């Protein structure tokens, strides 16, 4: 399975599901959007807030199209977000583990992040963090 990360603007998101997700999710002036390409098909969305380096990198949204889940696309996007953070000099990444689909619960989402090195944030309620 050949996965590639591509930086995009909202207009360049061809997948209707992913475009809708990015629209609902919103953006700040710090937000950058990326898609995961699987054989040139857009199968995942990654939205990251690159605030000033004194703040952590914030993973704002990670979303994989339903039919492509459980194949490592989410893990790929998370690893890519962390690699971008490291490359740009951030020392940690934070995120709010909030299920975006009704068929996923928060407990399993928190478990998914924990398995990938995240822990509950020491001082911000309901957030998780990982040192880069
Ligand atoms: C959470 C989410 C991003 C995970 O994406 P995903 O692509 O299913 O994630 P992965 O495939 O990397 O991991 C899912 C499971 O599949 C397994 N897996 C990974 N690669 C695999 C492969 N090649 N074959 C079979 N299973 C695989 C993983 O081991 C993992 O199980 P684990 O957590 O027990 O390790 C996805 O479920 C999603 O988009 N949810 C809706 C949006 C949402 O709520 N986002 C969170 C916002 S905070």
Coordinates of C-alpha atoms and ligand atoms in Angstrom, one line a residue:
X1 CA 0.0 0.0 0.0
X2 CA 1.6 3.2 -1.2
X3 CA 0.6 6.2 1.0
X4 CA 1.7 9.7 0.2
X5 CA 1.0 13.0 2.1
X6 CA 0.1 16.0 0.1
X7 CA -0.4 19.6 1.3
X8 CA -3.7 21.0 -0.1
X9 CA -5.9 24.0 0.0
X10 CA -9.6 23.4 0.8
X11 CA -10.4 23.8 -2.9
X12 CA -8.0 21.0 -3.8
X13 CA -9.9 18.5 -1.7
X14 CA -11.7 16.4 -4.3
X15 CA -13.3 13.9 -1.9
X16 CA -16.7 15.2 -0.9
X17 CA -16.5 13.6 2.5
X18 CA -13.1 15.1 3.3
X19 CA -14.0 18.5 1.9
X20 CA -17.2 18.5 4.1
X21 CA -15.0 17.5 7.1
X22 CA -12.6 20.3 6.5
X23 CA -15.5 22.8 6.1
X24 CA -17.1 21.7 9.4
X25 CA -13.8 21.6 11.2
X26 CA -13.0 25.2 10.4
X27 CA -9.6 26.8 10.3
X28 CA -7.5 29.5 11.9
X29 CA -4.7 31.5 10.3
X30 CA -2.3 28.9 11.6
X31 CA -4.1 25.9 10.0
X32 CA -2.6 23.9 7.2
X33 CA -4.4 21.1 5.4
X34 CA -3.0 17.8 4.1
X35 CA -4.5 14.7 2.5
X36 CA -3.4 11.1 2.5
X37 CA -3.2 9.8 -1.1
X38 CA -3.6 6.1 -1.7
X39 CA -2.9 5.4 -5.4
X40 CA -3.8 9.1 -6.0
X41 CA -7.2 8.7 -4.3
X42 CA -7.7 11.1 -1.3
X43 CA -8.5 8.8 1.6
X44 CA -7.6 10.9 4.7
X45 CA -7.5 14.5 6.0
X46 CA -5.1 16.0 8.4
X47 CA -5.5 19.5 9.7
X48 CA -2.7 21.0 11.8
X49 CA -2.3 24.3 13.6
X50 CA 1.2 25.6 13.4
X51 CA 1.1 28.3 16.1
X52 CA 4.3 30.1 17.2
X53 CA 7.0 27.7 18.2
X54 CA 6.7 28.6 21.9
X55 CA 3.3 26.7 21.7
X56 CA 2.8 23.1 21.0
X57 CA 1.8 21.9 17.5
X58 CA -1.9 21.2 17.6
X59 CA -3.4 18.4 15.7
X60 CA -6.7 19.8 14.9
X61 CA -8.3 17.1 12.8
X62 CA -7.5 13.6 11.6
X63 CA -10.1 11.8 9.5
X64 CA -10.0 8.7 7.3
X65 CA -12.8 7.8 4.9
X66 CA -14.9 5.0 6.3
X67 CA -14.0 2.4 3.7
X68 CA -10.2 3.0 4.2
X69 CA -10.1 2.6 8.0
X70 CA -8.2 -0.1 9.8
X71 CA -5.5 -0.2 7.1
X72 CA -2.9 2.1 8.7
X73 CA -4.0 5.4 7.0
X74 CA -4.7 7.1 10.4
X75 CA -1.4 5.9 11.8
X76 CA 0.4 7.2 8.7
X77 CA -1.3 10.7 9.1
X78 CA -0.4 10.9 12.8
X79 CA 3.3 9.9 12.1
X80 CA 3.4 12.5 9.3
X81 CA 2.0 15.2 11.6
X82 CA 4.7 14.4 14.2
X83 CA 7.4 14.4 11.5
X84 CA 6.3 17.8 10.3
X85 CA 6.3 19.1 13.8
X86 CA 9.8 17.8 14.5
X87 CA 11.1 19.2 11.2
X88 CA 9.7 22.7 12.0
X89 CA 11.1 22.7 15.5
X90 CA 8.1 22.0 17.8
X91 CA 8.8 20.2 21.0
X92 CA 5.4 18.6 21.5
X93 CA 2.0 17.9 19.9
X94 CA -1.4 18.3 21.5
X95 CA -4.9 17.2 20.5
X96 CA -8.4 16.8 21.8
X97 CA -9.6 13.1 21.4
X98 CA -13.1 13.9 20.2
X99 CA -14.8 11.2 18.0
X100 CA -16.1 12.8 14.8
X101 CA -18.3 9.8 13.9
X102 CA -21.1 8.4 16.0
X103 CA -19.9 4.8 15.6
X104 CA -16.7 5.5 17.5
X105 CA -16.5 6.2 21.2
X106 CA -14.0 8.4 23.1
X107 CA -12.6 5.5 25.1
X108 CA -11.4 3.6 22.0
X109 CA -10.1 6.9 20.4
X110 CA -8.1 7.6 23.6
X111 CA -6.8 4.0 23.5
X112 CA -5.8 4.5 19.8
X113 CA -3.7 7.6 20.7
X114 CA -2.2 6.0 23.8
X115 CA -1.0 3.1 21.7
X116 CA 0.8 5.7 19.6
X117 CA 2.6 7.4 22.5
X118 CA 0.1 10.0 23.7
X119 CA -0.9 10.6 27.3
X120 CA -3.5 12.8 28.9
X121 CA -2.3 16.4 29.2
X122 CA -0.9 17.3 32.6
X123 CA -2.5 20.7 32.8
X124 CA -5.1 21.1 30.0
X125 CA -8.4 19.2 30.6
X126 CA -9.5 16.7 28.0
X127 CA -6.4 17.1 25.8
X128 CA -3.7 14.6 25.1
X129 CA 0.0 15.3 24.4
X130 CA 3.2 13.7 23.1
X131 CA 6.7 15.0 23.2
X132 CA 8.4 15.2 19.8
Ligands
LIG1 C1 -9.4 7.5 14.4 C2 -9.1 7.2 12.9 C3 -8.4 8.5 12.3 C4 -8.1 6.0 12.8 O1 -7.8 5.8 11.4 P1 -7.5 4.4 10.8 O2 -7.0 4.6 9.4 O3 -8.6 3.4 11.0 O4 -6.3 4.0 11.8 P2 -5.2 2.8 11.6 O5 -5.7 1.9 10.5 O6 -3.9 3.3 11.6 O7 -5.4 2.1 13.0 C5 -6.6 1.4 13.3 C6 -6.4 0.0 13.7 O8 -6.1 -0.8 12.5 C7 -4.9 -1.6 12.7 N1 -4.2 -1.6 11.4 C8 -3.2 -0.7 11.0 N2 -2.7 -1.1 9.9 C9 -3.4 -2.2 9.5 C10 -3.3 -3.0 8.3 N3 -2.5 -2.7 7.3 N4 -4.2 -4.0 8.2 C11 -5.1 -4.3 9.2 N5 -5.2 -3.5 10.4 C12 -4.3 -2.5 10.5 C13 -4.2 -0.8 13.7 O9 -3.3 -1.8 14.4 C14 -5.2 -0.2 14.6 O10 -5.5 -1.0 15.7 P3 -4.9 -0.6 17.1 O11 -5.3 0.7 17.5 O12 -5.4 -1.7 17.9 O13 -3.4 -0.6 16.9 C15 -10.4 6.9 12.1 O14 -11.1 5.9 12.8 C16 -11.3 8.0 11.8 O15 -11.1 8.8 10.8 N6 -12.3 8.3 12.7 C17 -13.3 9.3 12.5 C18 -12.7 10.7 12.7 C19 -12.2 10.9 14.1 O16 -13.0 10.7 15.1 N7 -11.0 11.4 14.3 C20 -10.4 11.7 15.6 C21 -10.4 13.1 15.8 S1 -9.6 13.5 17.4

